Structure formats: C-alpha cells, structure tokens
Short mmCIF file of C-alpha atoms and ligand atoms in Angstrom, two decimals:
data_model
loop_
_atom_site.label_atom_id
_atom_site.label_comp_id
_atom_site.label_asym_id
_atom_site.label_seq_id
_atom_site.Cartn_x
_atom_site.Cartn_y
_atom_site.Cartn_z
CA MET A 412 10.52 -43.41 -19.03
CA LYS A 413 9.04 -43.02 -15.58
CA PHE A 414 7.78 -39.53 -14.85
CA ASN A 415 7.16 -38.01 -11.48
CA LYS A 416 4.04 -39.74 -10.15
CA VAL A 417 2.32 -36.40 -9.44
CA LEU A 418 1.94 -35.98 -13.20
CA GLU A 419 -0.48 -38.90 -13.40
CA ASN A 420 -3.50 -36.92 -12.29
CA ILE A 421 -2.67 -33.54 -13.85
CA LYS A 422 -4.73 -32.47 -16.83
CA THR A 423 -2.88 -30.10 -19.17
CA TYR A 424 -4.27 -26.56 -19.00
CA GLU A 425 -6.65 -25.92 -21.84
CA ALA A 426 -6.08 -22.38 -23.10
CA GLY A 427 -8.68 -20.48 -25.11
CA LYS A 428 -8.57 -21.60 -28.73
CA PRO A 429 -6.29 -19.42 -30.88
CA ILE A 430 -7.39 -17.64 -34.05
CA GLU A 431 -4.86 -19.72 -36.03
CA LEU A 432 -6.79 -22.90 -35.22
CA VAL A 433 -10.03 -21.59 -36.68
CA VAL A 434 -8.19 -20.43 -39.79
CA ARG A 435 -6.56 -23.86 -40.24
CA GLU A 436 -9.55 -26.06 -39.44
CA PHE A 437 -12.44 -24.15 -40.93
CA GLY A 438 -10.71 -22.13 -43.63
CA ILE A 439 -12.06 -18.87 -42.25
CA ASP A 440 -10.08 -15.73 -43.00
CA ALA A 441 -8.19 -14.52 -39.90
CA LYS A 442 -9.78 -11.09 -40.18
CA ASP A 443 -13.26 -12.64 -39.92
CA VAL A 444 -12.51 -14.55 -36.76
CA VAL A 445 -13.87 -13.08 -33.54
CA LYS A 446 -12.01 -14.25 -30.46
CA LEU A 447 -13.92 -13.69 -27.25
CA ALA A 448 -12.40 -16.60 -25.37
CA SER A 449 -9.36 -15.52 -23.39
CA ASN A 450 -10.43 -12.30 -21.70
CA GLU A 451 -8.01 -10.26 -23.73
CA ASN A 452 -8.53 -6.53 -24.03
CA PRO A 453 -10.73 -6.00 -27.13
CA ILE A 454 -9.43 -2.48 -27.75
CA GLY A 455 -6.08 -3.97 -28.66
CA THR A 456 -2.63 -2.79 -27.71
CA ASN A 457 -2.26 0.51 -25.93
CA PRO A 458 -0.76 2.86 -28.60
CA ALA A 459 1.83 4.10 -26.09
CA VAL A 460 2.93 0.51 -25.63
CA SER A 461 3.15 -0.11 -29.38
CA LYS A 462 5.30 2.99 -29.68
CA ALA A 463 7.62 1.84 -26.89
CA ILE A 464 8.02 -1.55 -28.58
CA ARG A 465 8.88 0.08 -31.92
CA SER A 466 11.37 2.49 -30.49
CA ASN A 467 13.10 -0.31 -28.56
CA ALA A 468 13.44 -2.73 -31.44
CA ASP A 469 17.20 -2.99 -30.97
CA ILE A 470 17.49 -4.28 -27.44
CA ALA A 471 16.79 -7.99 -27.95
CA HIS A 472 20.40 -8.93 -27.18
CA LEU A 473 20.23 -7.37 -23.72
CA TYR A 474 18.97 -9.13 -20.63
CA PRO A 475 16.41 -7.07 -18.72
CA ASP A 476 17.31 -5.24 -15.52
CA ASP A 477 16.92 -8.19 -13.19
CA SER A 478 16.20 -5.96 -10.19
CA MET A 479 13.14 -4.66 -12.10
CA LEU A 480 13.47 -1.59 -9.91
CA GLU A 481 11.71 0.81 -12.25
CA LEU A 482 8.67 -1.42 -12.64
CA LYS A 483 8.58 -2.08 -8.92
CA ALA A 484 8.74 1.65 -8.28
CA SER A 485 5.85 2.19 -10.70
CA LEU A 486 3.74 -0.44 -8.94
CA SER A 487 4.75 0.82 -5.50
CA ALA A 488 3.62 4.30 -6.49
CA MET A 489 0.40 2.99 -8.02
CA PHE A 490 -0.52 1.03 -4.88
CA ASN A 491 1.22 3.09 -2.24
CA VAL A 492 3.46 0.25 -1.02
CA GLU A 493 7.26 -0.25 -0.86
CA ASN A 494 9.41 -1.89 -3.56
CA GLU A 495 10.22 -4.63 -1.04
CA ASN A 496 6.57 -5.66 -1.05
CA VAL A 497 6.57 -6.48 -4.77
CA ILE A 498 7.55 -9.54 -6.82
CA ILE A 499 7.18 -9.62 -10.61
CA GLY A 500 6.29 -12.74 -12.57
CA ALA A 501 5.84 -13.82 -16.18
CA GLY A 502 2.14 -13.25 -15.71
CA SER A 503 0.65 -13.56 -12.24
CA ASP A 504 0.58 -17.22 -13.22
CA GLN A 505 4.28 -17.41 -12.49
CA VAL A 506 3.77 -15.86 -9.07
CA LEU A 507 1.14 -18.55 -8.40
CA GLU A 508 3.76 -21.12 -9.33
CA PHE A 509 6.33 -19.58 -6.95
CA ILE A 510 3.75 -19.65 -4.16
CA SER A 511 2.89 -23.27 -4.79
CA ARG A 512 6.53 -24.38 -4.87
CA ALA A 513 7.45 -22.35 -1.82
CA LEU A 514 4.71 -23.80 0.37
CA LEU A 515 3.35 -27.14 -0.80
CA ASP A 516 4.39 -30.76 -0.58
CA GLU A 517 2.69 -34.15 -0.61
CA ASP A 518 1.36 -33.73 2.90
CA SER A 519 -0.40 -30.45 2.25
CA SER A 520 -3.74 -29.42 0.84
CA VAL A 521 -5.11 -26.30 -0.82
CA LEU A 522 -8.62 -24.88 -0.63
CA MET A 523 -10.53 -23.14 -3.40
CA SER A 524 -14.10 -22.58 -4.57
CA ALA A 525 -15.95 -25.22 -6.63
CA VAL A 526 -15.31 -23.44 -9.92
CA THR A 527 -12.34 -21.14 -10.16
CA PHE A 528 -9.08 -20.46 -12.01
CA ALA A 529 -7.73 -23.79 -13.26
CA MET A 530 -4.06 -23.06 -12.56
CA TYR A 531 -4.46 -23.16 -8.76
CA GLU A 532 -5.18 -26.87 -9.03
CA ILE A 533 -2.48 -27.59 -11.60
CA TYR A 534 0.33 -25.87 -9.66
CA ALA A 535 -0.78 -27.54 -6.42
CA LYS A 536 -0.91 -30.98 -8.03
CA GLN A 537 2.60 -30.47 -9.40
CA MET A 538 3.68 -30.42 -5.77
CA GLY A 539 1.60 -33.48 -4.94
CA ALA A 540 -0.79 -31.46 -2.76
CA LYS A 541 -4.42 -32.39 -2.24
CA ILE A 542 -7.20 -30.23 -3.72
CA ILE A 543 -10.18 -29.30 -1.54
CA ARG A 544 -13.12 -27.45 -3.06
CA THR A 545 -16.14 -25.84 -1.47
CA ALA A 546 -19.61 -26.72 -2.77
CA SER A 547 -20.32 -23.36 -4.44
CA TYR A 548 -18.47 -21.38 -7.05
CA GLU A 549 -19.06 -18.26 -4.94
CA HIS A 550 -16.61 -17.72 -2.09
CA LYS A 551 -18.96 -18.37 0.82
CA TYR A 552 -17.59 -17.76 4.28
CA ASP A 553 -19.34 -20.71 5.93
CA GLU A 554 -18.24 -23.17 3.27
CA PHE A 555 -14.66 -21.94 3.43
CA MET A 556 -14.60 -22.13 7.22
CA GLU A 557 -16.01 -25.63 7.33
CA ALA A 558 -13.42 -26.92 4.84
CA TYR A 559 -10.67 -24.93 6.52
CA THR A 560 -11.44 -26.39 9.93
CA MET A 561 -11.58 -29.91 8.57
CA HIS A 562 -8.49 -29.86 6.32
CA LYS A 563 -6.22 -27.09 7.62
CA PRO A 564 -5.09 -26.22 4.08
CA LYS A 565 -1.69 -24.65 3.49
CA ILE A 566 -3.14 -22.22 0.92
CA ILE A 567 -6.61 -20.72 0.44
CA TYR A 568 -7.28 -19.19 -2.97
CA ILE A 569 -9.78 -16.36 -3.18
CA CYS A 570 -10.29 -15.38 -6.78
CA THR A 571 -12.18 -12.10 -6.75
CA PRO A 572 -13.62 -11.39 -9.19
CA ASN A 573 -13.77 -15.08 -9.97
CA ASN A 574 -12.78 -16.62 -13.29
CA PRO A 575 -14.58 -18.33 -15.11
CA THR A 576 -17.83 -17.32 -13.37
CA GLY A 577 -17.44 -13.53 -13.19
CA ASP A 578 -18.91 -13.03 -9.71
CA ALA A 579 -17.00 -11.20 -6.99
CA THR A 580 -16.58 -11.48 -3.23
CA SER A 581 -17.03 -8.30 -1.21
CA LYS A 582 -14.01 -6.86 0.56
CA GLU A 583 -15.83 -7.39 3.83
CA ASP A 584 -16.23 -11.13 3.17
CA VAL A 585 -12.63 -11.52 2.01
CA LEU A 586 -11.38 -9.87 5.21
CA LYS A 587 -13.69 -12.07 7.27
CA ILE A 588 -12.10 -15.21 5.83
CA ILE A 589 -8.59 -13.79 6.31
CA GLU A 590 -9.31 -12.86 9.93
CA ALA A 591 -10.63 -16.34 10.68
CA VAL A 592 -7.62 -18.34 9.50
CA ASN A 593 -4.42 -19.10 11.32
CA LYS A 594 -1.10 -17.55 10.23
CA ASP A 595 0.09 -20.98 8.99
CA THR A 596 -2.30 -20.75 6.07
CA LEU A 597 -1.48 -18.42 3.20
CA VAL A 598 -4.47 -16.60 1.71
CA VAL A 599 -3.98 -15.71 -1.95
CA VAL A 600 -6.25 -12.92 -3.15
CA ASP A 601 -6.19 -13.09 -6.95
CA GLY A 602 -7.32 -9.74 -8.32
CA ALA A 603 -6.71 -10.38 -12.03
CA TYR A 604 -9.96 -8.54 -12.86
CA MET A 605 -9.98 -6.12 -9.95
CA GLU A 606 -9.92 -3.02 -12.19
CA TYR A 607 -13.36 -3.99 -13.51
CA ALA A 608 -14.84 -4.83 -10.10
CA SER A 609 -13.57 -1.62 -8.49
CA ALA A 610 -15.06 0.45 -11.29
CA LYS A 611 -18.42 -1.27 -10.94
CA ASP A 612 -18.95 -1.28 -7.18
CA THR A 613 -16.56 -0.09 -4.47
CA LYS A 614 -17.89 -2.77 -2.11
CA TYR A 615 -15.81 -5.23 -4.15
CA ALA A 616 -12.72 -3.04 -4.49
CA ILE A 617 -9.65 -4.48 -2.81
CA VAL A 618 -6.24 -2.83 -2.97
CA PRO A 619 -3.00 -4.45 -1.81
CA ASN A 620 -2.83 -2.04 1.11
CA ASP A 621 -6.01 -3.51 2.56
CA LEU A 622 -4.08 -6.77 3.01
CA LEU A 623 -0.50 -5.73 3.81
CA CYS A 624 -1.12 -5.83 7.55
CA TYR A 625 -1.43 -9.64 7.35
CA GLU A 626 1.80 -11.63 7.17
CA ASN A 627 -0.04 -14.59 5.61
CA VAL A 628 -1.77 -12.85 2.71
CA ILE A 629 -0.61 -12.05 -0.82
CA TYR A 630 -2.42 -9.96 -3.43
CA LEU A 631 -1.93 -10.87 -7.09
CA GLY A 632 -2.48 -8.58 -10.05
CA THR A 633 -1.75 -8.73 -13.76
CA PHE A 634 -1.12 -6.55 -16.78
CA SER A 635 -2.88 -9.11 -18.99
CA LYS A 636 -6.48 -7.99 -18.65
CA ALA A 637 -7.41 -4.31 -18.18
CA HIS A 638 -3.92 -3.16 -19.25
CA GLY A 639 -4.13 -5.23 -22.45
CA LEU A 640 -0.69 -6.85 -22.18
CA GLY A 641 -1.61 -10.55 -22.20
CA GLY A 642 0.97 -11.33 -24.84
CA MET A 643 3.78 -9.67 -22.87
CA ARG A 644 3.37 -11.85 -19.76
CA VAL A 645 3.71 -9.56 -16.76
CA GLY A 646 2.02 -9.96 -13.39
CA TYR A 647 2.85 -9.18 -9.79
CA GLY A 648 2.43 -10.25 -6.20
CA ILE A 649 2.27 -7.79 -3.29
CA ALA A 650 2.79 -8.93 0.28
CA GLN A 651 4.85 -8.32 3.41
CA GLU A 652 8.59 -8.28 2.75
CA GLY A 653 9.30 -11.58 4.53
CA LEU A 654 6.93 -13.50 2.29
CA ILE A 655 8.25 -11.79 -0.87
CA GLN A 656 11.81 -12.74 0.11
CA GLU A 657 10.85 -16.42 0.38
CA LEU A 658 9.10 -16.35 -3.00
CA TYR A 659 12.21 -14.77 -4.52
CA LYS A 660 14.09 -18.01 -3.83
CA MET A 661 11.86 -19.69 -6.43
CA ARG A 662 12.38 -17.05 -9.10
CA PRO A 663 14.55 -17.82 -12.13
CA PRO A 664 16.81 -14.94 -13.26
CA PHE A 665 15.42 -12.62 -15.95
CA ASN A 666 11.95 -14.10 -15.57
CA ILE A 667 10.29 -11.53 -17.82
CA THR A 668 11.68 -10.27 -21.10
CA THR A 669 13.42 -6.97 -21.74
CA LEU A 670 10.46 -5.76 -23.81
CA SER A 671 7.89 -6.99 -21.29
CA LEU A 672 9.60 -5.02 -18.56
CA LEU A 673 9.69 -1.93 -20.68
CA VAL A 674 6.03 -2.05 -21.75
CA ALA A 675 4.77 -2.77 -18.25
CA ILE A 676 6.56 0.39 -17.06
CA GLU A 677 4.97 2.26 -19.97
CA ALA A 678 1.51 0.87 -19.13
CA CYS A 679 1.80 2.16 -15.55
CA LYS A 680 2.15 5.71 -16.90
CA ASN A 681 -1.03 5.36 -18.91
CA ASN A 682 -4.13 4.94 -16.86
CA ALA A 683 -6.23 6.53 -19.62
CA PHE A 684 -6.06 3.29 -21.57
CA VAL A 685 -7.42 1.28 -18.65
CA GLU A 686 -10.18 3.83 -18.16
CA GLU A 687 -11.09 3.69 -21.84
CA SER A 688 -11.18 -0.11 -21.67
CA ILE A 689 -13.49 -0.05 -18.68
CA THR A 690 -15.82 2.52 -20.23
CA LEU A 691 -16.22 0.45 -23.40
CA HIS A 692 -16.71 -2.66 -21.31
CA GLN A 693 -19.40 -1.12 -19.12
CA GLU A 694 -21.37 0.01 -22.16
CA GLN A 695 -21.09 -3.29 -23.97
CA ILE A 696 -21.78 -5.66 -21.08
CA LYS A 697 -25.25 -4.17 -20.73
CA ARG A 698 -26.01 -5.52 -24.18
CA TYR A 699 -25.04 -9.04 -23.06
CA GLU A 700 -27.32 -8.80 -20.04
CA ALA A 701 -30.23 -7.59 -22.16
CA PHE A 702 -29.53 -10.28 -24.75
CA ALA A 703 -29.77 -13.04 -22.14
CA GLN A 704 -33.02 -11.64 -20.79
CA GLU A 705 -34.53 -11.29 -24.27
CA ASN A 706 -33.63 -14.86 -25.11
CA GLY A 707 -34.74 -16.38 -21.84
CA PHE A 708 -31.63 -17.69 -20.16
CA GLU A 709 -29.67 -16.81 -17.05
CA TYR A 710 -26.33 -15.13 -16.63
CA ILE A 711 -24.08 -14.55 -13.65
CA GLU A 712 -23.80 -10.89 -12.70
CA SER A 713 -20.29 -10.02 -13.86
CA TYR A 714 -17.53 -8.00 -12.18
CA THR A 715 -15.01 -8.92 -14.89
CA ASN A 716 -14.36 -8.31 -18.58
CA PHE A 717 -16.42 -11.38 -19.50
CA ILE A 718 -19.91 -12.73 -18.85
CA THR A 719 -21.02 -16.27 -18.09
CA TYR A 720 -24.27 -17.46 -19.64
CA LEU A 721 -25.99 -20.33 -17.82
CA PHE A 722 -28.10 -22.77 -19.83
CA ASP A 723 -30.85 -25.16 -18.86
CA GLU A 724 -31.25 -28.66 -20.32
CA ASN A 725 -32.76 -27.29 -23.52
CA MET A 726 -29.45 -25.76 -24.51
CA ASN A 727 -26.08 -27.48 -24.67
CA SER A 728 -22.96 -25.41 -24.08
CA THR A 729 -20.70 -27.82 -25.99
CA LYS A 730 -22.87 -27.83 -29.07
CA ILE A 731 -23.30 -24.07 -28.99
CA SER A 732 -19.53 -23.51 -28.58
CA ASP A 733 -18.67 -25.92 -31.40
CA ASP A 734 -21.22 -24.40 -33.75
CA LEU A 735 -19.98 -20.89 -32.99
CA LEU A 736 -16.40 -22.00 -33.57
CA LYS A 737 -17.26 -23.28 -37.07
CA ARG A 738 -18.56 -19.80 -37.78
CA GLY A 739 -15.36 -18.19 -36.59
CA VAL A 740 -16.65 -17.06 -33.18
CA ILE A 741 -14.42 -18.34 -30.37
CA ILE A 742 -15.89 -18.36 -26.88
CA ARG A 743 -15.19 -20.54 -23.84
CA ASN A 744 -17.25 -23.64 -23.15
CA LEU A 745 -17.44 -24.31 -19.40
CA ALA A 746 -18.46 -27.99 -19.72
CA SER A 747 -14.99 -29.03 -18.49
CA TYR A 748 -15.77 -27.14 -15.26
CA GLY A 749 -18.94 -29.19 -14.87
CA MET A 750 -21.17 -26.33 -15.96
CA ASN A 751 -23.64 -26.14 -18.84
CA ALA A 752 -22.47 -22.61 -19.47
CA ILE A 753 -20.33 -20.47 -21.75
CA ARG A 754 -17.98 -17.63 -20.93
CA ILE A 755 -17.77 -14.77 -23.39
CA THR A 756 -15.18 -12.01 -23.22
CA ILE A 757 -16.95 -8.69 -23.80
CA GLY A 758 -15.64 -7.42 -27.13
CA THR A 759 -15.92 -4.23 -29.12
CA GLU A 760 -19.35 -3.16 -30.34
CA LYS A 761 -18.69 -4.79 -33.70
CA GLN A 762 -17.37 -8.06 -32.26
CA ASN A 763 -20.39 -8.26 -29.97
CA ASP A 764 -22.76 -7.70 -32.91
CA ILE A 765 -21.14 -10.66 -34.63
CA PHE A 766 -21.47 -12.80 -31.51
CA PHE A 767 -25.18 -11.99 -31.05
CA ARG A 768 -25.98 -12.63 -34.71
CA ASN A 769 -24.20 -15.99 -34.79
CA PHE A 770 -25.54 -17.06 -31.41
CA LEU A 771 -29.11 -16.56 -32.58
CA GLU A 772 -28.35 -18.61 -35.68
CA VAL A 773 -26.85 -21.54 -33.79
CA ILE A 774 -29.57 -21.85 -31.15
CA VAL A 775 -32.45 -22.27 -33.63
C1 PLP B 2196 -5.78 -14.17 -16.41
C2 PLP B 2196 -5.73 -14.61 -15.00
C3 PLP B 2196 -4.54 -14.67 -14.26
C4 PLP B 2196 -3.18 -14.41 -14.73
O1 PLP B 2196 -2.91 -14.20 -15.97
P1 PLP B 2196 -1.43 -13.85 -16.41
O2 PLP B 2196 -1.61 -13.57 -17.85
O3 PLP B 2196 -0.61 -15.08 -16.12
O4 PLP B 2196 -0.99 -12.69 -15.60
C5 PLP B 2196 -4.59 -15.01 -12.93
N1 PLP B 2196 -5.74 -15.30 -12.34
C6 PLP B 2196 -6.89 -15.28 -13.00
C7 PLP B 2196 -8.12 -15.59 -12.28
C8 PLP B 2196 -6.93 -14.95 -14.35
O5 PLP B 2196 -8.09 -14.97 -15.00
#
C-alpha cells in the first residue's frame, strides 16, 4: 500500500512510558512504580472531579453538548473573554492539529525553537510543511527574527514555559516577537504550564487578554497539567472570533467526551485544587534544585511542573534513564531531543524521595 508521502519523514510521537510497561517488563508491583515522566499532576484527581464522575456514571449513552456552551462560559469568565473567542479540543493537542490543518500545506514552513514540544513538528509534517528551528532552545528574539525574515513561516510557535526544557519567555519578549511579524503569520502562544510560571514570576505571566488585540495570535491552554485532568483530554484555544471560526471548520463533532466536558466545567469551579498543586510544587522543586547543586550538575531554571537536569560527558542520560526504569522510576530521557539531559516531573514529597534515592544509586 502506498501511504501519503508526508508520512515518510514523520517519527511517531514517543509518549512518557506508562506504569503498565514497567510492571510487565520488570515485574515491579504497580504500587511501587513512580511515574515522573509525563508532567501529570502528582496530587492525583481533584476530589470534586472524582465526585462528578461518580455521580454521572449513567450518561455514557449521551453525546456531549456539542456547543460546549457551559465550558466556554466558564473559560470566558476565568479569562474575561467572550464565548466566541474560545475553541475546545481533546487536549490543546487537538487545537494544535486544527491550527496546522487550517493553515499549512506543502509550500509553507513553521518556525519553532531548537528544542520544544514535539507535536508542533509532527502536525506540521502531516501537512507537508517545512520545519525551521532557531539555534537555541530559549525563545530568543534575534534568532526568531532572523529565521522569520529568511523563511516567512506561516506559523511561529512560542512555547512558554517551554517543554521539555522548563524555561520561560517573558511577556515582554513574547509581545516583541508578535509586534515584529506580519499578519500573515500566525503566532501560537502555548501556555500549557502557564499556571506555574504566573505563580513564580509575574514577568512571565501571559493571559489570553494580553493577546486578543492581535488577529494573528492564538493562546493555548490545557486542563492536563495544573488542573490534573490529563486523562480526560480537554484543552482550549483563545483568539479573535474570525480565527476561531476558521478553526471550527476543522473540528469533528463531539470532539471531547460527555464526561470530559462535565469534569472540565467542574475543574473551573475549583481553583483551590490548582493552588494546592502549585504550593506543593513550589516546595518540592526547591529540593530538586538543591539536589543538583549538591551532586554537581546543572539544571535549567524551571517555570513548569518539571525540571530538566543537564549532564556533562561523565554522565549519560540514556543509561541513567534506563537504570532508573529498571528500578521502577520513570522519568523522561531527552537524548531524542539531542540533549544529554533528563526531564523529571516534580512529584509528591514521597515520590521525590524515591527518585533521589534511586538516582544516587544509579550514578555510582
Ligand atoms: C502537555 C502539553 C500540551 C497539551 O497537552 P494536552 O494534554 O493535549 O492538552 C501542549 N503543549 C505543551 C507544551 C505541553 O507540554
């Protein structure tokens, strides 16, 4: 069978390894596995969300409200925008897919930083578009402008805070890039970890309303990280109405599930859970910074719910990740991003204890 030729140079997205794999391959009991690989919320499911799922156990036969008006209203209220500015996706991943399909073809290119969220590339390649990367993983204005001038990309991705590196771009620098590009280029500001960055330093805080005055900018957010709903698959895009209407043409009907819709609405009522998540995170990440310093290696200052440890030639990220995996500790090796580095989701106090103990054992 002959597949679409764009598939030839697409590498399948490699998700964080699931707990089930460690149980199967290494015979470790599921309860002893520590998964710090996919930036999930370590606190677990918001109890209000669990309750909503239980009390709505009998609605599986019903399609969700396809207008998603209640969720849109919740997001509009949260961000002080109009319902018409909002599109909901099965994760913000799906909104990225809509964007890619709405704008790209084989004659276009997209611009992103050297190391950033892998799905930007995959969705763009599905459309046959060319990938342009700057030299640095940080979003540097000069590097973006040089590449922009040379390639006139159709889309510029600004992932702030950036995954998998954890650094953030200041609001001032993001606006500087936006102001410098022509209206024919869409700027995607991916704020999947924005709750963490805003809580850490307001210089990095971006809200959709900062961007709504630009017709060629879209802000993306997700319920998967700070809200702890990764398994429910709900994300959103916020932009001017004209852009949202075009993206809607790419949307399949009922693109999130009845339960997903319900729990996302519930999560919007419950900011205490997000605050609790951030408080735990801020306490625990300090331990990861101290641990790196004590053991003599570098880390990237993090504005996210994970931290990236950078190794020199005396340490090998692949070996360390594999050895940790055999011990039931799942973290993310960044070798496939061309970095001798690992990304660790900040866990609970107990999970982090287990990580530190095992890490010290595998590096001897
Ligand atoms: C997690 C993540 C997303 C989206 O996740 P969904 O679960 O699809 O909402 C988007 N961008 C970045 C950078 C992420 O890390």
